[in-house]
Amino acid sequence: MSLCIGANIARELKKLGITQGELSERSGVAASHISYMVRGHGNPTLATLESLADVFGLSVVELLAADSTSRDKS
């Protein structure tokens, strides 16, 4: 699942056109932790996922989803 989360974070960063550093500033999650997750490592807490999902305008479920088609329909 960690790889899925990392890929989803990377995809959402690209969609918003922001860097990991900017995501860190907006979410309050350390840039090093974001980088670690994007590389497919670690197990983020629910609070971390909520912070990231909020910046992306997603629910935690959408951020965790392996298939992004439901998010891309809008």
PDB file of C-alpha atoms in Angstrom:
ATOM      1  CA  MET A   1       0.000   0.000   0.000  1.00  0.00           C
ATOM      2  CA  SER A   2       2.896   2.400   0.656  1.00  0.00           C
ATOM      3  CA  LEU A   3       3.811   2.431  -3.022  1.00  0.00           C
ATOM      4  CA  CYS A   4       0.209   3.263  -3.901  1.00  0.00           C
ATOM      5  CA  ILE A   5       0.150   6.143  -1.423  1.00  0.00           C
ATOM      6  CA  GLY A   6       3.437   7.464  -2.766  1.00  0.00           C
ATOM      7  CA  ALA A   7       2.269   7.278  -6.368  1.00  0.00           C
ATOM      8  CA  ASN A   8      -0.984   9.009  -5.453  1.00  0.00           C
ATOM      9  CA  ILE A   9       0.836  11.801  -3.632  1.00  0.00           C
ATOM     10  CA  ALA A  10       3.188  12.276  -6.580  1.00  0.00           C
ATOM     11  CA  ARG A  11       0.250  12.376  -9.007  1.00  0.00           C
ATOM     12  CA  GLU A  12      -1.636  14.934  -6.915  1.00  0.00           C
ATOM     13  CA  LEU A  13       1.481  17.092  -6.576  1.00  0.00           C
ATOM     14  CA  LYS A  14       1.782  17.126 -10.345  1.00  0.00           C
ATOM     15  CA  LYS A  15      -1.923  17.972 -10.770  1.00  0.00           C
ATOM     16  CA  LEU A  16      -1.613  20.949  -8.415  1.00  0.00           C
ATOM     17  CA  GLY A  17       1.745  21.962  -9.840  1.00  0.00           C
ATOM     18  CA  ILE A  18       3.369  22.190  -6.415  1.00  0.00           C
ATOM     19  CA  THR A  19       6.557  20.791  -4.951  1.00  0.00           C
ATOM     20  CA  GLN A  20       6.972  18.506  -1.979  1.00  0.00           C
ATOM     21  CA  GLY A  21       8.266  21.533  -0.083  1.00  0.00           C
ATOM     22  CA  GLU A  22       5.119  23.504  -0.859  1.00  0.00           C
ATOM     23  CA  LEU A  23       2.990  20.536   0.181  1.00  0.00           C
ATOM     24  CA  SER A  24       4.946  20.445   3.423  1.00  0.00           C
ATOM     25  CA  GLU A  25       4.243  24.120   4.098  1.00  0.00           C
ATOM     26  CA  ARG A  26       0.537  23.786   3.303  1.00  0.00           C
ATOM     27  CA  SER A  27      -0.019  20.548   5.216  1.00  0.00           C
ATOM     28  CA  GLY A  28       2.334  20.900   8.159  1.00  0.00           C
ATOM     29  CA  VAL A  29       3.893  17.514   7.320  1.00  0.00           C
ATOM     30  CA  ALA A  30       7.703  17.496   7.243  1.00  0.00           C
ATOM     31  CA  ALA A  31       9.156  17.610   3.732  1.00  0.00           C
ATOM     32  CA  SER A  32      11.431  14.692   4.579  1.00  0.00           C
ATOM     33  CA  HIS A  33       8.391  12.610   5.579  1.00  0.00           C
ATOM     34  CA  ILE A  34       6.598  13.493   2.335  1.00  0.00           C
ATOM     35  CA  SER A  35       9.680  12.513   0.340  1.00  0.00           C
ATOM     36  CA  TYR A  36       9.883   9.228   2.232  1.00  0.00           C
ATOM     37  CA  MET A  37       6.219   8.452   1.460  1.00  0.00           C
ATOM     38  CA  VAL A  38       6.558   9.378  -2.229  1.00  0.00           C
ATOM     39  CA  ARG A  39       9.391   6.854  -2.471  1.00  0.00           C
ATOM     40  CA  GLY A  40       7.042   4.188  -1.122  1.00  0.00           C
ATOM     41  CA  HIS A  41       8.381   3.940   2.414  1.00  0.00           C
ATOM     42  CA  GLY A  42       6.835   4.316   5.823  1.00  0.00           C
ATOM     43  CA  ASN A  43       3.359   4.053   7.235  1.00  0.00           C
ATOM     44  CA  PRO A  44       1.792   7.491   7.564  1.00  0.00           C
ATOM     45  CA  THR A  45      -0.622   8.129  10.388  1.00  0.00           C
ATOM     46  CA  LEU A  46      -4.256   8.945   9.785  1.00  0.00           C
ATOM     47  CA  ALA A  47      -3.538  12.529  10.855  1.00  0.00           C
ATOM     48  CA  THR A  48      -0.796  12.805   8.223  1.00  0.00           C
ATOM     49  CA  LEU A  49      -3.059  11.389   5.520  1.00  0.00           C
ATOM     50  CA  GLU A  50      -5.845  13.784   6.529  1.00  0.00           C
ATOM     51  CA  SER A  51      -3.483  16.757   6.297  1.00  0.00           C
ATOM     52  CA  LEU A  52      -2.277  15.755   2.844  1.00  0.00           C
ATOM     53  CA  ALA A  53      -5.743  14.887   1.562  1.00  0.00           C
ATOM     54  CA  ASP A  54      -7.027  18.275   2.736  1.00  0.00           C
ATOM     55  CA  VAL A  55      -4.402  20.107   0.660  1.00  0.00           C
ATOM     56  CA  PHE A  56      -5.319  18.006  -2.375  1.00  0.00           C
ATOM     57  CA  GLY A  57      -9.053  18.520  -1.851  1.00  0.00           C
ATOM     58  CA  LEU A  58      -9.567  14.779  -1.460  1.00  0.00           C
ATOM     59  CA  SER A  59     -10.876  12.456   1.191  1.00  0.00           C
ATOM     60  CA  VAL A  60      -8.424  10.065   2.813  1.00  0.00           C
ATOM     61  CA  VAL A  61     -10.201   7.216   1.007  1.00  0.00           C
ATOM     62  CA  GLU A  62      -9.583   8.924  -2.343  1.00  0.00           C
ATOM     63  CA  LEU A  63      -5.933   9.527  -1.480  1.00  0.00           C
ATOM     64  CA  LEU A  64      -5.505   5.852  -0.587  1.00  0.00           C
ATOM     65  CA  ALA A  65      -7.410   4.498  -3.604  1.00  0.00           C
ATOM     66  CA  ALA A  66      -5.334   2.362  -5.940  1.00  0.00           C
ATOM     67  CA  ASP A  67      -7.552   3.355  -8.879  1.00  0.00           C
ATOM     68  CA  SER A  68      -7.787   7.085  -9.485  1.00  0.00           C
ATOM     69  CA  THR A  69     -10.590   6.933 -12.074  1.00  0.00           C
ATOM     70  CA  SER A  70     -13.226   8.040  -9.564  1.00  0.00           C
ATOM     71  CA  ARG A  71     -11.216  11.195  -8.801  1.00  0.00           C
ATOM     72  CA  ASP A  72     -10.466  11.952 -12.442  1.00  0.00           C
ATOM     73  CA  LYS A  73     -14.116  12.044 -13.532  1.00  0.00           C
ATOM     74  CA  SER A  74     -14.713  15.549 -12.194  1.00  0.00           C
TER      75      SER A  74
END
